PDB file of C-alpha atoms and ligand atoms in Angstrom:
ATOM      1  CA  MET A   1     112.171 108.639 114.579  1.00  0.00           C
ATOM      2  CA  LYS A   2     111.256 111.690 116.667  1.00  0.00           C
ATOM      3  CA  THR A   3     108.589 111.317 119.332  1.00  0.00           C
ATOM      4  CA  CYS A   4     105.448 113.411 118.954  1.00  0.00           C
ATOM      5  CA  ASP A   5     104.977 116.197 121.540  1.00  0.00           C
ATOM      6  CA  ASN A   6     101.164 116.015 121.186  1.00  0.00           C
ATOM      7  CA  ALA A   7     101.017 119.734 120.414  1.00  0.00           C
ATOM      8  CA  SER A   8     100.440 121.402 117.034  1.00  0.00           C
ATOM      9  CA  VAL A   9     100.004 124.915 115.771  1.00  0.00           C
ATOM     10  CA  GLY A  10      98.267 125.948 112.548  1.00  0.00           C
ATOM     11  CA  ILE A  11      98.339 129.377 110.936  1.00  0.00           C
ATOM     12  CA  LEU A  12      95.720 130.657 108.506  1.00  0.00           C
ATOM     13  CA  VAL A  13      97.303 133.351 106.360  1.00  0.00           C
ATOM     14  CA  ILE A  14      94.373 135.251 104.851  1.00  0.00           C
ATOM     15  CA  ASP A  15      94.587 138.257 102.523  1.00  0.00           C
ATOM     16  CA  SER A  16      92.264 141.260 102.308  1.00  0.00           C
ATOM     17  CA  ALA A  17      90.220 139.508  99.597  1.00  0.00           C
ATOM     18  CA  GLY A  18      89.544 136.550 101.913  1.00  0.00           C
ATOM     19  CA  ARG A  19      91.869 134.160 100.115  1.00  0.00           C
ATOM     20  CA  HIS A  20      93.865 131.561 102.074  1.00  0.00           C
ATOM     21  CA  LEU A  21      97.576 130.890 101.507  1.00  0.00           C
ATOM     22  CA  MET A  22      97.793 127.079 101.253  1.00  0.00           C
ATOM     23  CA  PHE A  23     100.118 124.445  99.819  1.00  0.00           C
ATOM     24  CA  ASP A  24     100.297 120.752  99.046  1.00  0.00           C
ATOM     25  CA  ARG A  25     102.279 119.153 101.864  1.00  0.00           C
ATOM     26  CA  ASN A  26     105.488 117.415 100.816  1.00  0.00           C
ATOM     27  CA  THR A  27     105.586 115.567 104.136  1.00  0.00           C
ATOM     28  CA  ALA A  28     103.065 113.131 105.597  1.00  0.00           C
ATOM     29  CA  PRO A  29     100.189 113.359 106.133  1.00  0.00           C
ATOM     30  CA  ALA A  30      99.256 114.337 102.574  1.00  0.00           C
ATOM     31  CA  GLY A  31      96.888 117.173 101.842  1.00  0.00           C
ATOM     32  CA  CYS A  32      96.549 120.812 100.954  1.00  0.00           C
ATOM     33  CA  ALA A  33      96.946 122.808 104.172  1.00  0.00           C
ATOM     34  CA  PRO A  34      98.072 126.063 105.733  1.00  0.00           C
ATOM     35  CA  ALA A  35     101.400 126.322 107.553  1.00  0.00           C
ATOM     36  CA  ALA A  36     101.486 124.098 110.635  1.00  0.00           C
ATOM     37  CA  GLY A  37     103.870 122.219 112.867  1.00  0.00           C
ATOM     38  CA  HIS A  38     104.740 120.708 116.206  1.00  0.00           C
ATOM     39  CA  VAL A  39     105.272 123.121 119.087  1.00  0.00           C
ATOM     40  CA  PHE A  40     107.508 122.168 121.986  1.00  0.00           C
ATOM     41  CA  ASP A  41     110.447 120.377 120.336  1.00  0.00           C
ATOM     42  CA  ASP A  42     111.893 123.589 118.899  1.00  0.00           C
ATOM     43  CA  HIS A  43     109.806 126.383 120.433  1.00  0.00           C
ATOM     44  CA  PRO A  44     108.861 127.573 123.938  1.00  0.00           C
ATOM     45  CA  GLY A  45     105.174 127.995 123.087  1.00  0.00           C
ATOM     46  CA  TYR A  46     102.416 128.158 120.495  1.00  0.00           C
ATOM     47  CA  THR A  47     102.865 131.757 119.363  1.00  0.00           C
ATOM     48  CA  GLU A  48     106.607 131.317 118.896  1.00  0.00           C
ATOM     49  CA  ALA A  49     105.933 128.146 116.908  1.00  0.00           C
ATOM     50  CA  ALA A  50     103.402 130.042 114.754  1.00  0.00           C
ATOM     51  CA  HIS A  51     105.955 132.697 113.825  1.00  0.00           C
ATOM     52  CA  ALA A  52     108.610 130.055 113.136  1.00  0.00           C
ATOM     53  CA  GLU A  53     106.444 127.781 110.956  1.00  0.00           C
ATOM     54  CA  VAL A  54     105.312 130.665 108.719  1.00  0.00           C
ATOM     55  CA  SER A  55     108.960 131.632 108.302  1.00  0.00           C
ATOM     56  CA  GLU A  56     110.246 128.091 107.726  1.00  0.00           C
ATOM     57  CA  GLU A  57     107.486 126.866 105.397  1.00  0.00           C
ATOM     58  CA  LEU A  58     106.622 130.056 103.492  1.00  0.00           C
ATOM     59  CA  GLY A  59     109.577 132.392 104.032  1.00  0.00           C
ATOM     60  CA  LEU A  60     107.201 135.082 105.294  1.00  0.00           C
ATOM     61  CA  THR A  61     107.194 137.221 108.442  1.00  0.00           C
ATOM     62  CA  VAL A  62     104.107 137.244 110.664  1.00  0.00           C
ATOM     63  CA  ALA A  63     102.872 140.816 111.160  1.00  0.00           C
ATOM     64  CA  THR A  64      99.747 140.102 113.233  1.00  0.00           C
ATOM     65  CA  LEU A  65      98.557 136.930 114.950  1.00  0.00           C
ATOM     66  CA  GLU A  66      95.037 136.333 116.278  1.00  0.00           C
ATOM     67  CA  LEU A  67      94.015 133.176 118.171  1.00  0.00           C
ATOM     68  CA  LEU A  68      90.987 131.534 116.525  1.00  0.00           C
ATOM     69  CA  PRO A  69      88.069 130.006 118.464  1.00  0.00           C
ATOM     70  CA  VAL A  70      88.623 126.568 116.875  1.00  0.00           C
ATOM     71  CA  GLY A  71      91.200 123.921 117.640  1.00  0.00           C
ATOM     72  CA  GLY A  72      91.605 121.770 120.756  1.00  0.00           C
ATOM     73  CA  TRP A  73      92.398 118.074 121.002  1.00  0.00           C
ATOM     74  CA  ARG A  74      92.289 116.005 117.815  1.00  0.00           C
ATOM     75  CA  ASP A  75      93.305 112.362 117.474  1.00  0.00           C
ATOM     76  CA  ASN A  76      95.081 113.044 114.166  1.00  0.00           C
ATOM     77  CA  ARG A  77      98.090 110.957 113.259  1.00  0.00           C
ATOM     78  CA  CYS A  78     101.467 112.512 112.376  1.00  0.00           C
ATOM     79  CA  ARG A  79     104.630 110.926 111.006  1.00  0.00           C
ATOM     80  CA  ARG A  80     106.302 110.711 114.424  1.00  0.00           C
ATOM     81  CA  ALA A  81     106.167 107.998 117.068  1.00  0.00           C
ATOM     82  CA  PRO A  82     103.134 108.471 119.377  1.00  0.00           C
ATOM     83  CA  GLY A  83     103.760 110.857 122.289  1.00  0.00           C
ATOM     84  CA  PRO A  84     102.956 110.631 126.013  1.00  0.00           C
ATOM     85  CA  ARG A  85      99.252 111.181 125.282  1.00  0.00           C
ATOM     86  CA  GLY A  86      99.221 108.619 122.461  1.00  0.00           C
ATOM     87  CA  VAL A  87      98.245 109.557 118.904  1.00  0.00           C
ATOM     88  CA  GLY A  88      96.915 113.103 118.657  1.00  0.00           C
ATOM     89  CA  HIS A  89      97.614 116.778 119.189  1.00  0.00           C
ATOM     90  CA  GLN A  90      96.401 119.707 121.240  1.00  0.00           C
ATOM     91  CA  TRP A  91      95.929 122.324 118.496  1.00  0.00           C
ATOM     92  CA  GLN A  92      95.925 126.085 118.625  1.00  0.00           C
ATOM     93  CA  LEU A  93      94.975 127.831 115.399  1.00  0.00           C
ATOM     94  CA  TYR A  94      95.766 131.404 114.493  1.00  0.00           C
ATOM     95  CA  ARG A  95      94.809 133.846 111.786  1.00  0.00           C
ATOM     96  CA  ALA A  96      97.840 135.791 110.582  1.00  0.00           C
ATOM     97  CA  THR A  97      98.770 138.644 108.326  1.00  0.00           C
ATOM     98  CA  VAL A  98     102.245 138.531 106.832  1.00  0.00           C
ATOM     99  CA  THR A  99     104.927 140.676 105.265  1.00  0.00           C
ATOM    100  CA  GLY A 100     107.816 139.809 102.966  1.00  0.00           C
ATOM    101  CA  ASP A 101     108.132 137.921  99.714  1.00  0.00           C
ATOM    102  CA  LEU A 102     106.935 134.345  99.412  1.00  0.00           C
ATOM    103  CA  ALA A 103     109.892 131.911  99.519  1.00  0.00           C
ATOM    104  CA  ALA A 104     108.360 128.528 100.255  1.00  0.00           C
ATOM    105  CA  SER A 105     110.329 125.525 101.509  1.00  0.00           C
ATOM    106  CA  ASP A 106     110.943 122.993  98.731  1.00  0.00           C
ATOM    107  CA  ARG A 107     111.329 120.271 101.342  1.00  0.00           C
ATOM    108  CA  GLU A 108     107.991 120.853 103.076  1.00  0.00           C
ATOM    109  CA  THR A 109     105.760 122.421 100.404  1.00  0.00           C
ATOM    110  CA  ARG A 110     104.782 122.398  96.755  1.00  0.00           C
ATOM    111  CA  ASN A 111     102.176 124.257  94.709  1.00  0.00           C
ATOM    112  CA  VAL A 112     101.817 127.163  97.131  1.00  0.00           C
ATOM    113  CA  ARG A 113      98.866 129.314  96.107  1.00  0.00           C
ATOM    114  CA  TRP A 114      96.103 131.626  97.300  1.00  0.00           C
ATOM    115  CA  LEU A 115      92.765 129.816  97.434  1.00  0.00           C
ATOM    116  CA  THR A 116      89.328 131.422  97.245  1.00  0.00           C
ATOM    117  CA  PRO A 117      86.443 129.978  99.292  1.00  0.00           C
ATOM    118  CA  ASP A 118      85.204 128.289  96.075  1.00  0.00           C
ATOM    119  CA  ASP A 119      88.632 126.673  95.614  1.00  0.00           C
ATOM    120  CA  MET A 120      88.505 125.494  99.223  1.00  0.00           C
ATOM    121  CA  GLN A 121      85.066 123.955  98.703  1.00  0.00           C
ATOM    122  CA  ARG A 122      86.303 122.036  95.639  1.00  0.00           C
ATOM    123  CA  LEU A 123      89.277 120.716  97.613  1.00  0.00           C
ATOM    124  CA  ALA A 124      86.994 119.690 100.499  1.00  0.00           C
ATOM    125  CA  ILE A 125      84.934 117.654  98.023  1.00  0.00           C
ATOM    126  CA  ARG A 126      88.109 115.909  96.867  1.00  0.00           C
ATOM    127  CA  THR A 127      88.913 115.021 100.496  1.00  0.00           C
ATOM    128  CA  THR A 128      85.376 113.656 100.849  1.00  0.00           C
ATOM    129  CA  LEU A 129      85.911 111.421  97.803  1.00  0.00           C
ATOM    130  CA  TYR A 130      89.142 110.172  99.366  1.00  0.00           C
ATOM    131  CA  ALA A 131      87.434 109.492 102.696  1.00  0.00           C
ATOM    132  CA  CYS A 132      84.731 107.545 100.860  1.00  0.00           C
ATOM    133  CA  GLY A 133      87.382 105.310  99.250  1.00  0.00           C
ATOM    134  CA  ARG A 134      86.970 106.759  95.738  1.00  0.00           C
ATOM    135  CA  LEU A 135      90.650 107.876  95.587  1.00  0.00           C
ATOM    136  CA  THR A 136      93.679 105.847  96.636  1.00  0.00           C
ATOM    137  CA  ASP A 137      96.303 107.130  99.059  1.00  0.00           C
ATOM    138  CA  VAL A 138      98.642 107.630  96.067  1.00  0.00           C
ATOM    139  CA  GLU A 139      96.055 109.558  94.042  1.00  0.00           C
ATOM    140  CA  PHE A 140      95.254 111.775  97.005  1.00  0.00           C
ATOM    141  CA  ALA A 141      98.937 112.407  97.740  1.00  0.00           C
ATOM    142  CA  GLN A 142      99.609 113.348  94.096  1.00  0.00           C
ATOM    143  CA  THR A 143      96.631 115.697  93.768  1.00  0.00           C
ATOM    144  CA  PRO A 144      95.358 116.295  97.274  1.00  0.00           C
ATOM    145  CA  GLY A 145      92.231 117.834  98.640  1.00  0.00           C
ATOM    146  CA  ILE A 146      92.323 119.657 101.955  1.00  0.00           C
ATOM    147  CA  GLU A 147      94.362 117.725 104.532  1.00  0.00           C
ATOM    148  CA  PRO A 148      91.769 115.688 106.469  1.00  0.00           C
ATOM    149  CA  VAL A 149      92.414 117.199 109.918  1.00  0.00           C
ATOM    150  CA  TRP A 150      91.745 120.719 108.587  1.00  0.00           C
ATOM    151  CA  VAL A 151      88.329 120.062 107.059  1.00  0.00           C
ATOM    152  CA  ARG A 152      86.464 120.223 110.397  1.00  0.00           C
ATOM    153  CA  TRP A 153      87.975 123.614 111.279  1.00  0.00           C
ATOM    154  CA  PHE A 154      87.234 125.146 107.884  1.00  0.00           C
ATOM    155  CA  ALA A 155      83.652 123.930 108.310  1.00  0.00           C
ATOM    156  CA  GLU A 156      83.453 125.366 111.853  1.00  0.00           C
ATOM    157  CA  LEU A 157      84.774 128.690 110.516  1.00  0.00           C
ATOM    158  CA  ASP A 158      82.011 128.656 107.813  1.00  0.00           C
ATOM    159  CA  ILE A 159      84.609 128.684 105.034  1.00  0.00           C
ATOM    160  CA  ILE A 160      83.378 125.375 103.550  1.00  0.00           C
ATOM    161  CA  ARG A 161      80.172 123.348 103.814  1.00  0.00           C
ATOM    162  CA  ILE A 162      80.148 119.585 104.464  1.00  0.00           C
ATOM    163  CA  SER A 163      77.622 117.111 105.838  1.00  0.00           C
ATOM    164  CA  PRO A 164      78.129 115.700 109.361  1.00  0.00           C
ATOM    165  CA  ALA A 165      78.354 112.181 107.880  1.00  0.00           C
ATOM    166  CA  ASP A 166      81.134 113.142 105.464  1.00  0.00           C
ATOM    167  CA  LEU A 167      82.932 115.053 108.213  1.00  0.00           C
ATOM    168  CA  GLY A 168      82.860 111.914 110.361  1.00  0.00           C
ATOM    169  CA  ARG A 169      84.432 109.898 107.543  1.00  0.00           C
ATOM    170  CA  ILE A 170      87.141 112.542 107.048  1.00  0.00           C
ATOM    171  CA  ASP A 171      87.948 112.679 110.797  1.00  0.00           C
ATOM    172  CA  HIS A 172      88.333 108.890 110.688  1.00  0.00           C
ATOM    173  CA  ILE A 173      90.891 109.259 107.876  1.00  0.00           C
ATOM    174  CA  ALA A 174      92.768 111.938 109.865  1.00  0.00           C
ATOM    175  CA  ALA A 175      93.071 109.535 112.805  1.00  0.00           C
ATOM    176  CA  ARG A 176      94.182 106.562 110.707  1.00  0.00           C
ATOM    177  CA  GLY A 177      96.460 108.356 108.241  1.00  0.00           C
ATOM    178  CA  THR A 178      95.075 106.289 105.330  1.00  0.00           C
ATOM    179  CA  ASN A 179      91.744 105.271 103.808  1.00  0.00           C
ATOM    180  CA  GLN A 180      92.919 101.684 103.363  1.00  0.00           C
ATOM    181  CA  GLU A 181      91.230  99.405 105.884  1.00  0.00           C
ATOM    182  CA  GLY A 182      93.650  97.270 107.856  1.00  0.00           C
ATOM    183  CA  GLU A 183      96.642  99.569 107.416  1.00  0.00           C
ATOM    184  CA  THR A 184      98.054 102.557 109.205  1.00  0.00           C
ATOM    185  CA  ALA A 185     100.496 105.022 107.772  1.00  0.00           C
TER     186      ALA A 185
HETATM  187 ZN1  LIG B 201     102.727 114.652 116.252  1.00  0.00          ZN
END
């Protein structure tokens, strides 16, 4: 198993109508999310990783890249062995415009689609149900809401609305990798 580098990049691809290009992740952790990935194993820095992940996961070329005022350290679990800083990642998030024709990775993605803010809100509610124990890990993986680690940033960017209590529950899920007490993914 690879060791985590404790660094992640995420890229919000947003069109002129304000829709977000998102997909259901085929790799753990489950959830509907924008393109994202680790940084320093294959790339010299965050911006290079941002370009590469959009290309690898969506088959698209980044035209413009703007650093967003959200991100920072999160104790979210990934599928790798914990890195030098333990479990978690220093995140930088970008907003991107893209060119090219969508050619998503079958290995990493499924159900790629453009989501309106209303769609995003519905998916955030599904993640809340999962965090409250009303959906199993399997049910959430089959038909996911927003990937838990992303919910806080979409709330901070005023794209979705969620109560502080529910956000706390969802952050807890992001750190554990499961909503089953006594287990870790
Ligand atoms: Zn990691």
